Short mmCIF file of C-alpha atoms in Angstrom, two decimals:
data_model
loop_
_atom_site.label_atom_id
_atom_site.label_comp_id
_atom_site.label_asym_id
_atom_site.label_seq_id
_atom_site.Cartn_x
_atom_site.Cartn_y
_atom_site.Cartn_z
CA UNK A 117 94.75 -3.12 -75.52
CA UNK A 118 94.61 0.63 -75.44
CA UNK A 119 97.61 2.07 -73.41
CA UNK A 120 96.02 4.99 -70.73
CA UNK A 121 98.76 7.46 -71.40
CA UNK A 122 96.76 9.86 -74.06
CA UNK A 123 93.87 10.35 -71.92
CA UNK A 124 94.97 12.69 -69.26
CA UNK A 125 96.88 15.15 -71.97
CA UNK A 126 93.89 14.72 -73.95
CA UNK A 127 92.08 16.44 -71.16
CA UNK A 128 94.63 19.12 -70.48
CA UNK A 129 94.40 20.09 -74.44
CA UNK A 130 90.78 20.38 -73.69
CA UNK A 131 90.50 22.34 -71.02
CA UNK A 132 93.27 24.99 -72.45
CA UNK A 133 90.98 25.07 -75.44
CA UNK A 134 87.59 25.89 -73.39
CA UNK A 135 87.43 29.90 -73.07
CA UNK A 136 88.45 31.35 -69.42
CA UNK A 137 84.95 32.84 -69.56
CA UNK A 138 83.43 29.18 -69.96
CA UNK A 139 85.66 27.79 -67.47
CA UNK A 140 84.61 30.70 -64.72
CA UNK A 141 81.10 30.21 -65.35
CA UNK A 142 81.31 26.60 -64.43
CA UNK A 143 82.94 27.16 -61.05
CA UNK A 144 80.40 26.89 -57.90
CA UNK A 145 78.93 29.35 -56.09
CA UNK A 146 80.38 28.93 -52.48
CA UNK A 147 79.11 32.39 -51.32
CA UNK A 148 75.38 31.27 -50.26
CA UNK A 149 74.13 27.77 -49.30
CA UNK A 150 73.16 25.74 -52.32
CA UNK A 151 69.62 25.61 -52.53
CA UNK A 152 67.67 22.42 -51.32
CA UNK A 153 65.65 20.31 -54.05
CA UNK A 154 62.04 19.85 -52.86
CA UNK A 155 61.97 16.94 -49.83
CA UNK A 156 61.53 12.85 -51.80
CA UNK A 157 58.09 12.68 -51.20
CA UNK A 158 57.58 9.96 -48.34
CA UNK A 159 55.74 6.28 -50.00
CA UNK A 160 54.86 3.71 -47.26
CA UNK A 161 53.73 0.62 -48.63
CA UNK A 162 50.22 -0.33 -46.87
CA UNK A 163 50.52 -2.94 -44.36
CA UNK A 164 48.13 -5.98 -44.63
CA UNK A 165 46.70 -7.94 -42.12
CA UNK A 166 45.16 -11.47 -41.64
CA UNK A 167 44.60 -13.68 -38.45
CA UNK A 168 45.24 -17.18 -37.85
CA UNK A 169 42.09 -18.90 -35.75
CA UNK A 170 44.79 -19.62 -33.22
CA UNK A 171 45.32 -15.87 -32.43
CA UNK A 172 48.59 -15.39 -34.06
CA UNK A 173 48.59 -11.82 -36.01
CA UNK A 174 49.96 -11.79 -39.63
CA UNK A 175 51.01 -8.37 -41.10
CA UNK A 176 52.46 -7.99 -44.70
CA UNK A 177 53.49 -5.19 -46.57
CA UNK A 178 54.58 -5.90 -50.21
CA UNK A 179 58.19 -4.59 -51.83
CA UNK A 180 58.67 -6.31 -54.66
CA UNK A 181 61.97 -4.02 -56.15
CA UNK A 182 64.40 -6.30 -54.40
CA UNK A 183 63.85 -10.32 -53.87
CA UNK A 184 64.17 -10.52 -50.17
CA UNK A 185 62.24 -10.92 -47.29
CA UNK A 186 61.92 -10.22 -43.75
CA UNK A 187 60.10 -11.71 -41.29
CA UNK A 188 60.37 -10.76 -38.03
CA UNK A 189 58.33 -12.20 -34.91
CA UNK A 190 57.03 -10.07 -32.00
CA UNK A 191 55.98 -11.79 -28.72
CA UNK A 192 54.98 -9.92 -25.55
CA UNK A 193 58.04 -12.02 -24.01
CA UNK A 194 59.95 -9.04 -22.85
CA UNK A 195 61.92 -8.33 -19.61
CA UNK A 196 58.61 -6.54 -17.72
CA UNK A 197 57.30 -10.23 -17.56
CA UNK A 198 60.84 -11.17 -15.63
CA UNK A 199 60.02 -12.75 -11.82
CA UNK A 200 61.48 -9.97 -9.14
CA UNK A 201 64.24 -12.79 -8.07
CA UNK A 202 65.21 -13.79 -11.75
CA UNK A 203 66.09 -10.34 -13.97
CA UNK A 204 67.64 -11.17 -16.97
CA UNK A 205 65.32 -14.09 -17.32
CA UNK A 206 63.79 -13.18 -20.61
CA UNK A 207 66.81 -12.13 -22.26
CA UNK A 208 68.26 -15.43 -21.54
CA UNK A 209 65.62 -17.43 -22.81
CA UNK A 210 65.19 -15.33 -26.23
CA UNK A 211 69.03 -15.95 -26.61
CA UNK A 212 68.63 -19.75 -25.97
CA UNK A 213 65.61 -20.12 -28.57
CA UNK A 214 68.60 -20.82 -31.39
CA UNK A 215 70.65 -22.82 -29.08
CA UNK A 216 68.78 -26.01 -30.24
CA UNK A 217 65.39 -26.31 -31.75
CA UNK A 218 63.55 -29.54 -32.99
CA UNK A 219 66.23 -32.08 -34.39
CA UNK A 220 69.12 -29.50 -34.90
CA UNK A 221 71.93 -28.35 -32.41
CA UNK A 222 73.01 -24.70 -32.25
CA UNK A 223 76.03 -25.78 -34.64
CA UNK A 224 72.84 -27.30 -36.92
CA UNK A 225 70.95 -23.87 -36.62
CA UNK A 226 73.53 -21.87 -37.46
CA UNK A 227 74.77 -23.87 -40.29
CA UNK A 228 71.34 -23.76 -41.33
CA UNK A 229 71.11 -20.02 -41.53
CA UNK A 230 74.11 -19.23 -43.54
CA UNK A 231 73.91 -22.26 -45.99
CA UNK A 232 70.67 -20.10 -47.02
CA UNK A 233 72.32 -16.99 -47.29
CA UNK A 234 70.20 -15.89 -44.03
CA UNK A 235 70.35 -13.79 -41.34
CA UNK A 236 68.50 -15.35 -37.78
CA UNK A 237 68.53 -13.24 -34.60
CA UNK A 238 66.78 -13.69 -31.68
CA UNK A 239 66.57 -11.30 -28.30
CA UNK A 240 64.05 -9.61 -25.84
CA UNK A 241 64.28 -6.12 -25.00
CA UNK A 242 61.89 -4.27 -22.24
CA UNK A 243 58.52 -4.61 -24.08
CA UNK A 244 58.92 -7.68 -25.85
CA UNK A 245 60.99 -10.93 -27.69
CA UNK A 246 61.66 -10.86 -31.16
CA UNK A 247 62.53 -13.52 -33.40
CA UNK A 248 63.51 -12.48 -37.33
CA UNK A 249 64.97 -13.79 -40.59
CA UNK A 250 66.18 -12.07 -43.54
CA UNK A 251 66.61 -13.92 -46.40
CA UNK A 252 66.50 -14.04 -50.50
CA UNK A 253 63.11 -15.18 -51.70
CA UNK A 254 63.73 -18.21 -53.31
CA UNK A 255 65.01 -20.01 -50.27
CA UNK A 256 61.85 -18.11 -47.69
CA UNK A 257 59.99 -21.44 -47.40
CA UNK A 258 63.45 -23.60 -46.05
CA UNK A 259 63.99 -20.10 -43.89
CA UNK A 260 60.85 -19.98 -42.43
CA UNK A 261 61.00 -24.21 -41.34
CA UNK A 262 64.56 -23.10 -39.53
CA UNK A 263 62.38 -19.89 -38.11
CA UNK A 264 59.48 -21.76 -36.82
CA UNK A 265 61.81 -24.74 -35.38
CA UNK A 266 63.47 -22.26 -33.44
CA UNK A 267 60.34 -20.45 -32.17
CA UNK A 268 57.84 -23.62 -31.28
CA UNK A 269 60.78 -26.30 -30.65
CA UNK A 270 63.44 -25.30 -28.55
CA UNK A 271 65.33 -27.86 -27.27
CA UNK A 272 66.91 -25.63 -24.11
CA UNK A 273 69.90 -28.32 -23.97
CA UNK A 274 71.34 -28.05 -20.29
CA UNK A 275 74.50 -28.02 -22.21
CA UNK A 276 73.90 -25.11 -23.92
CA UNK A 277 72.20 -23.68 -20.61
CA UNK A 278 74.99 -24.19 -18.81
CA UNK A 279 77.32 -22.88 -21.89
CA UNK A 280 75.45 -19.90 -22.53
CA UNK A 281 75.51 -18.88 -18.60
CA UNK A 282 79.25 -18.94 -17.85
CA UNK A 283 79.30 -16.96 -21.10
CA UNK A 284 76.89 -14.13 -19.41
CA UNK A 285 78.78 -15.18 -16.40
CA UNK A 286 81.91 -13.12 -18.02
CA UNK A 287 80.18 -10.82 -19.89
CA UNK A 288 78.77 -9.72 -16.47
CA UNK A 289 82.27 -9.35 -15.00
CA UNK A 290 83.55 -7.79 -18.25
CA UNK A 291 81.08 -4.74 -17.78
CA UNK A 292 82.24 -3.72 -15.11
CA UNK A 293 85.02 -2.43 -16.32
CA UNK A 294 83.26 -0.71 -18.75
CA UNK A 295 82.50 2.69 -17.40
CA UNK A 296 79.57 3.23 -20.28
CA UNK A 297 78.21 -0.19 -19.39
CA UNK A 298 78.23 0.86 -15.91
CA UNK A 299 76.55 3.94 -16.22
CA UNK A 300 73.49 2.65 -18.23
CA UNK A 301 72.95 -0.18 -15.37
CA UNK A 302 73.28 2.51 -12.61
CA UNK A 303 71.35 5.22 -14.67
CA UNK A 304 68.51 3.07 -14.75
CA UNK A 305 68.31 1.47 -10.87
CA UNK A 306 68.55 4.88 -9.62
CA UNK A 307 66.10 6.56 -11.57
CA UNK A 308 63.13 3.32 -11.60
CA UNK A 309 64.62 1.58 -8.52
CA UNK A 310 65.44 -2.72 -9.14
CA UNK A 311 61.53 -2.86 -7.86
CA UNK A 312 60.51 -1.72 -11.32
CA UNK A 313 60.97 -4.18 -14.42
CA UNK A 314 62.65 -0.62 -15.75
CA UNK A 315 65.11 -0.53 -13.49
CA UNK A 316 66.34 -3.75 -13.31
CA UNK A 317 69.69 -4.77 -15.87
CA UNK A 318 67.74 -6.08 -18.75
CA UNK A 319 71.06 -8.84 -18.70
CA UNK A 320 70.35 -9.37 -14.86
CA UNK A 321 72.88 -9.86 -12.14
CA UNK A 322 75.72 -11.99 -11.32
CA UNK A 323 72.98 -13.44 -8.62
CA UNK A 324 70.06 -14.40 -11.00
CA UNK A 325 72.94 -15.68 -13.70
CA UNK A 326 74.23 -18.01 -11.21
CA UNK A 327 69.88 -18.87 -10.43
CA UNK A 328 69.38 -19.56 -14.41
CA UNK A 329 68.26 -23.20 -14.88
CA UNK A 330 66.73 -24.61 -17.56
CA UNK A 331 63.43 -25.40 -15.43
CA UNK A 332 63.01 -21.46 -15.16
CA UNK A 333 63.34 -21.18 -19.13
CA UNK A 334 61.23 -23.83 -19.99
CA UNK A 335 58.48 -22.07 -17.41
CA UNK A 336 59.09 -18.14 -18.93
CA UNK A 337 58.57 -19.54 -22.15
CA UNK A 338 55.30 -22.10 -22.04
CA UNK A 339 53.83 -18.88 -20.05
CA UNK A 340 54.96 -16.32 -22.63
CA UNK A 341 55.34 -17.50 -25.38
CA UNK A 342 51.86 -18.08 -27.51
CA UNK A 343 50.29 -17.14 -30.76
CA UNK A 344 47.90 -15.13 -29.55
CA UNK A 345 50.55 -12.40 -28.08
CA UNK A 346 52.52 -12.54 -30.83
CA UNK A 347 52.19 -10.63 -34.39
CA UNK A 348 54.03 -11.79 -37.33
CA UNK A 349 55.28 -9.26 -39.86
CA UNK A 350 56.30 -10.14 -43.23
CA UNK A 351 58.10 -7.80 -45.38
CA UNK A 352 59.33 -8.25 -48.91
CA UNK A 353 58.67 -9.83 -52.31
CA UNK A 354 55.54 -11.38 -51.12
CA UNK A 355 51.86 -11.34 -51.14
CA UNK A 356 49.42 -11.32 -48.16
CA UNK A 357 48.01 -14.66 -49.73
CA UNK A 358 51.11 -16.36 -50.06
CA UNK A 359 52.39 -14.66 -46.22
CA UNK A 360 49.44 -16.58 -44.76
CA UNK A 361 49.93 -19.71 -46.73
CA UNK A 362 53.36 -19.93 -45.65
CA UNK A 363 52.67 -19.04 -41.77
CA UNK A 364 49.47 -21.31 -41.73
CA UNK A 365 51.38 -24.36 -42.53
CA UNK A 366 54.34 -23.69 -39.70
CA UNK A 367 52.27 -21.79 -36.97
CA UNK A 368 48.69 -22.58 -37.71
CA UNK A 369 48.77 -25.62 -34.90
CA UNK A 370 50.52 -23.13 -32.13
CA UNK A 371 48.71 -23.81 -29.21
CA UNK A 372 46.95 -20.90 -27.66
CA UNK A 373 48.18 -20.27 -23.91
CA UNK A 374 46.50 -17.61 -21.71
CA UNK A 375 49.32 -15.66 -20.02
CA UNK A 376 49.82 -14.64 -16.62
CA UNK A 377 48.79 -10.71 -16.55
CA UNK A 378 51.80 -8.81 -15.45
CA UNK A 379 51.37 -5.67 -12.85
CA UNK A 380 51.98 -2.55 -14.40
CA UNK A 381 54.55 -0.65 -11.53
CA UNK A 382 54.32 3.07 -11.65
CA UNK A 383 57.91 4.90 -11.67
CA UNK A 384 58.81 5.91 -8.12
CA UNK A 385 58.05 9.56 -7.52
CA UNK A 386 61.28 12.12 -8.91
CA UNK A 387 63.80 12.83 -5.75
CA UNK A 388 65.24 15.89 -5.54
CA UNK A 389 68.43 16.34 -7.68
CA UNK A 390 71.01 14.79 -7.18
CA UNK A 391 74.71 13.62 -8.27
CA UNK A 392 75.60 9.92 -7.96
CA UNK A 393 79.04 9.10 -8.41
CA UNK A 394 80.09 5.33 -9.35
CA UNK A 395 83.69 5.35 -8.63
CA UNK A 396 86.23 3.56 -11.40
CA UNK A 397 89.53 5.33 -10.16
CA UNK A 398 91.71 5.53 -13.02
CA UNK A 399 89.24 6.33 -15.30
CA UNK A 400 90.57 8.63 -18.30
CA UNK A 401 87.09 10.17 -19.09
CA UNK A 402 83.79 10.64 -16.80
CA UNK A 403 80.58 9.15 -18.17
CA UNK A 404 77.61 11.45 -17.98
CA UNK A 405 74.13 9.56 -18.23
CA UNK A 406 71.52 12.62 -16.60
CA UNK A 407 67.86 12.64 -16.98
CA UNK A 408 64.45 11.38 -15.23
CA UNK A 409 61.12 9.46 -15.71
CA UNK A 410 60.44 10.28 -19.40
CA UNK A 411 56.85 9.57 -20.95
CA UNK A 412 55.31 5.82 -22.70
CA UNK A 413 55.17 5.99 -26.95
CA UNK A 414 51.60 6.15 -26.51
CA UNK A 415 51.70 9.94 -25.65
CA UNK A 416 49.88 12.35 -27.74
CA UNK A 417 53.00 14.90 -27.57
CA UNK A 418 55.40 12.43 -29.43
CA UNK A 419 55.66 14.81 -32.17
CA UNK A 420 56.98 17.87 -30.84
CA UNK A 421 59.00 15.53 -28.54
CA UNK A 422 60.99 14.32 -31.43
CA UNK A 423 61.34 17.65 -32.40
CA UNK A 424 62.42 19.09 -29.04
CA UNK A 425 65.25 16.23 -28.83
CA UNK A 426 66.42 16.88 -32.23
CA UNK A 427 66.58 20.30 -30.96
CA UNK A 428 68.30 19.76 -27.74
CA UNK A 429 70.38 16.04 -28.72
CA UNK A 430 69.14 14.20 -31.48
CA UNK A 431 71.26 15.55 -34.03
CA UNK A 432 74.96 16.09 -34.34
CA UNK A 433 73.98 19.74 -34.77
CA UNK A 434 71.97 19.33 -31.92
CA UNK A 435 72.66 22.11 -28.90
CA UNK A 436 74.07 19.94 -26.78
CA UNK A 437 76.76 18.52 -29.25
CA UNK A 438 77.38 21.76 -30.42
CA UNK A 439 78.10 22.82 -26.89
CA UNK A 440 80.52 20.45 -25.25
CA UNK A 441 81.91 19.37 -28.20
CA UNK A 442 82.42 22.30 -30.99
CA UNK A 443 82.45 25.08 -28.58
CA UNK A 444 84.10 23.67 -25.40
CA UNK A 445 85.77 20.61 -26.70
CA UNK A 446 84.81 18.32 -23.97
CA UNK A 447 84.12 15.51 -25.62
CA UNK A 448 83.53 13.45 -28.93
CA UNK A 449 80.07 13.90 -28.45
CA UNK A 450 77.07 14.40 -26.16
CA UNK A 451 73.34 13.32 -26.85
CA UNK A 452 69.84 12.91 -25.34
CA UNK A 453 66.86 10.58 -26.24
CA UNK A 454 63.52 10.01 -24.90
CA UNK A 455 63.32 5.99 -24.83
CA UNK A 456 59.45 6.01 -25.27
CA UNK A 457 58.18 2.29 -24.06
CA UNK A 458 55.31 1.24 -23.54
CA UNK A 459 54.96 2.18 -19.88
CA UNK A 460 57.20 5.93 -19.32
CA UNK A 461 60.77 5.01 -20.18
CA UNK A 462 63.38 7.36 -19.32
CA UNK A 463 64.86 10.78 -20.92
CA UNK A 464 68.10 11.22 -20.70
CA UNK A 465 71.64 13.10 -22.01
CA UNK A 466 74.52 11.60 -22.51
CA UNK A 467 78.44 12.05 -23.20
CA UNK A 468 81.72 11.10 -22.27
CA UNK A 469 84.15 13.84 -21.29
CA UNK A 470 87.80 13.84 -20.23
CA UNK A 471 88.29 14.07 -16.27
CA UNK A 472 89.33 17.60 -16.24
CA UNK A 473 86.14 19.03 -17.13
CA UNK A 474 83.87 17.43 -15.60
CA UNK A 475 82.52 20.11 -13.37
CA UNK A 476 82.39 22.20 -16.39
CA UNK A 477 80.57 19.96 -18.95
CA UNK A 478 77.80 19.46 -16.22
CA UNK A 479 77.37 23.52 -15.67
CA UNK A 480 76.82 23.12 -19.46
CA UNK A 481 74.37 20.13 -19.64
CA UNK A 482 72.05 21.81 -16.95
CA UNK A 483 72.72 25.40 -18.92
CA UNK A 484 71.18 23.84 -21.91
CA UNK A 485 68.18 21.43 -20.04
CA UNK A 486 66.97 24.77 -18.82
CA UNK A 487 67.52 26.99 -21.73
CA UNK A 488 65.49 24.85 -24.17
CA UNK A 489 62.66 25.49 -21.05
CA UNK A 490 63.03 29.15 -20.57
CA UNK A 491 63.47 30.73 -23.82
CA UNK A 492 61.59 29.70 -26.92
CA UNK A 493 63.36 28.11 -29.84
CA UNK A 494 63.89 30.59 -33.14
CA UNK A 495 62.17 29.97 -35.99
CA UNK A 496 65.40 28.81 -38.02
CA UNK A 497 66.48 26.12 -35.25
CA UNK A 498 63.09 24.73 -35.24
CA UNK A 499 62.76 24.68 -39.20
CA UNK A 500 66.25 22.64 -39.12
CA UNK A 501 65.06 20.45 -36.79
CA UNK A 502 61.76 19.56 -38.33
CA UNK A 503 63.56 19.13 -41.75
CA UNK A 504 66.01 16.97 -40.26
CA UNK A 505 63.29 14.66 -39.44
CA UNK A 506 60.97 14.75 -42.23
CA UNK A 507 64.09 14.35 -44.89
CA UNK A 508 65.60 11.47 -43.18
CA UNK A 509 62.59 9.49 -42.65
CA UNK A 510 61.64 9.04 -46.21
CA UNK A 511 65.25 6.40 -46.01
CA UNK A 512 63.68 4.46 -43.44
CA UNK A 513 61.82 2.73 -45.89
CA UNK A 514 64.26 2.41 -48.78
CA UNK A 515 65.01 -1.49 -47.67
CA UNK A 516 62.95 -4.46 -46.43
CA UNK A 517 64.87 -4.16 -42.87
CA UNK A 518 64.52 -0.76 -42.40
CA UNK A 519 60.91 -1.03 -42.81
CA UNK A 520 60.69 -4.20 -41.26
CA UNK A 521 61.76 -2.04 -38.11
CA UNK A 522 59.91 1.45 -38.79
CA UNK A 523 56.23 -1.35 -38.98
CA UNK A 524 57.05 -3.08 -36.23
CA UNK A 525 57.42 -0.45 -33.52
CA UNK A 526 53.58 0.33 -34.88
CA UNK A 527 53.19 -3.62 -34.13
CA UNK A 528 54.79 -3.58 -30.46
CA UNK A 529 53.27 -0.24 -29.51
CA UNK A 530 49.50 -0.69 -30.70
CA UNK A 531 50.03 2.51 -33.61
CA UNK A 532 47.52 3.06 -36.40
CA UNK A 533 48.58 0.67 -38.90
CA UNK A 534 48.11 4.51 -41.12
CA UNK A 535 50.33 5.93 -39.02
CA UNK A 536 53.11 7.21 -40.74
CA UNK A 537 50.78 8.74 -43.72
CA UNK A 538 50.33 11.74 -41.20
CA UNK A 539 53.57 11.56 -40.01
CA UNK A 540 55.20 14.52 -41.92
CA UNK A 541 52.74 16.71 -41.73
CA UNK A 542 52.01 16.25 -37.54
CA UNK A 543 55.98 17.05 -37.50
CA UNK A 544 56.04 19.61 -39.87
CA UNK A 545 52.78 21.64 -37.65
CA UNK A 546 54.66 21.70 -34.54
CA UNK A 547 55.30 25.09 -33.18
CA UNK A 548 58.19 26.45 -30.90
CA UNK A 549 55.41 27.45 -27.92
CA UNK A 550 54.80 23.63 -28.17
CA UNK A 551 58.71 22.39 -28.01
CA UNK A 552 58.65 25.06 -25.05
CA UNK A 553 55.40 23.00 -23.51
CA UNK A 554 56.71 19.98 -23.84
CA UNK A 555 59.75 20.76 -22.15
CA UNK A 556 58.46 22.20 -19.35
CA UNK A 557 56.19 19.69 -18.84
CA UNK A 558 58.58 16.99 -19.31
CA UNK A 559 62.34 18.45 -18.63
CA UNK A 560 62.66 19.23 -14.69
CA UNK A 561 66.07 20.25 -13.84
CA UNK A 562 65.10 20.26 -10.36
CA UNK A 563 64.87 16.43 -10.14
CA UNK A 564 67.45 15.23 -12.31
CA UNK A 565 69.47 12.16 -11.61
CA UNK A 566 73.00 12.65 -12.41
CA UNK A 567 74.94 9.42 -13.03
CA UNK A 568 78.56 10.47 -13.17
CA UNK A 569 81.04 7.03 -13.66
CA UNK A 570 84.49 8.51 -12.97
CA UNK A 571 87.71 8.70 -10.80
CA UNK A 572 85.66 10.02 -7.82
CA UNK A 573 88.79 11.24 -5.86
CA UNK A 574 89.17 13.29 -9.17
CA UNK A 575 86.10 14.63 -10.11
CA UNK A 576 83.83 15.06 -6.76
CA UNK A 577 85.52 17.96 -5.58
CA UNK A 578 84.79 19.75 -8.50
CA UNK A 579 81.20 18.58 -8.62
CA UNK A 580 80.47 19.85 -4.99
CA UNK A 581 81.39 22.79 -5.22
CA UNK A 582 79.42 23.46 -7.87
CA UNK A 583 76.30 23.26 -5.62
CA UNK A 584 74.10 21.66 -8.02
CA UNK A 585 72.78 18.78 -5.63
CA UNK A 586 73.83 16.34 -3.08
CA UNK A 587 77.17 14.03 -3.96
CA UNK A 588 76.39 10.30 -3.13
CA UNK A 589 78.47 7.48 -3.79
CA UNK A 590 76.68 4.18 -5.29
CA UNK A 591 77.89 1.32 -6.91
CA UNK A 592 77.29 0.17 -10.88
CA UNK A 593 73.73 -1.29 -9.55
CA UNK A 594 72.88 2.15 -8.19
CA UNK A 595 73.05 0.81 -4.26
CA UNK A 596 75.12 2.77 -1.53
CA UNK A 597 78.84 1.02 -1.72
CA UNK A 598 79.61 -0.88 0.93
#
């Protein structure tokens, strides 16, 4: 064996060797920016498609570098179908779906999973359930029996029922001492109002929990879930031939089920702004959660939307991060989003800042919702912005799950199966008069809710007298406290 000593003076003996004028040229340039290679040129697999006579949508896209697969099952099962008196119903019955399912137990189904080196996750968020498995090739077939078991035969043990609803039970309780739990619940109720699916907890209340039976689940999902409003994407080291062969044999005898149509609610009209203070005495830091009524995915301005909140909070080097955290110091950090849904979802900025300054951070949040209105973005920020989105996307597709992910938001949201062949270059064409349109048209300081979660006795002196709005008090379900 070859002792290491010799190597390191080997090294120094060459580098005293190498002339000064070699070693100089070799040092970097640190005086000017290196310069960028040219952008990895974005390839999206084509998605296939095939349908099932029962309804049930198949869509496969082929990546054959890696043997994996991911298969991930959409079903219009999300929390807008929950009944007014039972929120959190859809949640609760995604999340029971692997709690027993044909002849195996939740112990079974899990067992299942990792003996074949699987992941299995089911939930529901606002638009819809999913179901998904990822999974090395060579065991897709036993991965897809454990999949379809737990999708077309759940067992909905009371046992598990009753298990699983204590543990929400808690989980309930546990949030509200969480003052960024608290926020999002009250963020949401005040802006939508509990009469819209939006505003309701998508986890529901301590009152539905309690209401959960397994008579309600079994009801949410015979209504819900059905082949024909569901879509199946497959993504991975298969073919669109095999794909079907496989989901024929598991889901081809899926009963088709008409569902019950569900009222679309229209957002309540935009009061007046306004500063709602949850009170958590004690509390170290104050939880800002501001915004309004924000627009569905389907809108034709997504573009220069994505570019506006990379602009304004999308991006650590976004104006808003650079504001109350670099310049200020604040916080750890401060961000906005438009959650695009497919009914308006909200916009809305967000941070966390210590007690002290709250008053201040929130004369800098509204200094920057107006200033990305009033003057227009230069050239530079808005080049940054766009490249920060056309660079990054190109990763999205690198593995099976991220594109599993990036195709089925085209899936859930009824998006040109083409869509993101344009997608660069509709980015890359938006202007700074349209960022400017788009937040004038969609950014209204004048009817902003303010969510602050804080130690009121604290903090709502400071935010009074700033005379930005009314201060009311309301509770972490956005109702006037007792």
């Amino acid at each position: 064996m070859t002792a290491p000593g010799p190597r390191p003076l080997a090294l120094v003996a060459l580098l005293a060797a190498l002339p000064a004028a070699t070693l100089a040229a070799q040092q970097p340039d640190r005086s000017h920016p290196p310069t960028l290679p040219p952008p990895p040129a974005l390839r999206v697999p084509a998605i296939q498609t095939a349908t099932l006579p029962n309804g049930l949508q198949i869509a496969v896209v082929e990546m054959h570098k890696v043997p994996v697969v991911d298969v991930t099952l959409l079903v219009d099962a999300g929390t807008v179908r929950d009944p007014d008196d039972l929120p959190g119903l859809a949640t609760f019955t995604a999340l029971m779906l692997q709690q027993g399912a044909g002849a195996r137990t939740a112990l079974d189904i899990a067992d299942e999973a990792a003996y074949l080196g699987a992941s299995l996750n089911t939930s529901a968020s606002y638009d819809g359930a999913v179901a998904s498995v990822h999974v090395p090739k060579r065991r897709l077939g036993l991965a897809l029996d454990l999949l379809a078991d737990v999708m077309l035969r759940p067992t909905f043990p009371d046992s598990e029922i009753a298990r699983q609803r204590d543990l929400r039970r808690a989980q309930l309780l546990q949030q509200q001492d969480q003052p960024v739990a608290m926020a999002n619940v009250a963020f949401a109720a005040i802006v939508f109002g509990f009469a819209h699916p939006y505003g309701r907890p998508t986890n529901g209340t301590e009152a539905s929990t309690a209401a959960l039976s397994r008579d309600r689940v079994m009801d949410f999902y015979r209504s819900y879930y059905r082949p024909n409003g569901a879509r199946l994407l497959v993504v991975g080291d298969v073919t669109l031939e095999e794909a079907r062969r496989l989901v024929a044999t598991r889901w081809g005898d899926w009963a088709r089920v008409d569902a019950p149509s569900v009222a679309q609610a229209p957002p309540p009209a935009a009061a007046e702004r306004t500063i709602y203070l949850v009170d958590k005495p004690g509390a170290a830091q104050s939880v800002f959660r501001i915004g309004q009524v924000g627009v569905s995915r389907a809108t034709p301005d997504y573009f220069a939307l994505q570019v506006l909140n990379t602009i304004l909070g999308g991006s650590f080097t976004s104006r808003l991060n650079q504001n109350l955290r670099e310049t200020h110091g604040y916080t750890y950090g401060a961000s906005s989003q438009f959650a695009m849904r497919l009914q308006a979802g909200p916009f809305v900025a967000a941070s966390s800042v210590v007690t002290a300054k709250t008053d201040s951070a929130l004369i800098e949040f509204l200094r920057e919702l107006r200033r990305i209105r009033d003057d227009s973005v230069p050239q530079a920020e808005l080049d940054k912005a766009k490249a920060y989105i056309t660079l990054g996307l190109p990763g999205e597709f690198e593995t099976t799950r991220g594109a599993a992910r990036q195709f089925a938001e085209l899936l859930v949201y009824g998006l040109p199966l083409d869509y993101f062949a344009a997608y660069i270059p509709r980015i890359d064409a938006v202007t700074a008069a349209e960022v400017q349109g788009v937040a004038r048209r969609y950014l209204d300081p004048d009817h902003l809710a303010i969510v602050v979660v804080g130690d009121r006795s604290q903090i709502e002196p400071g935010l009074a007298a700033l005379h930005e709005g009314p201060v009311v008090g309301r509770d972490m379900w956005g109702r006037s406290p007792k």
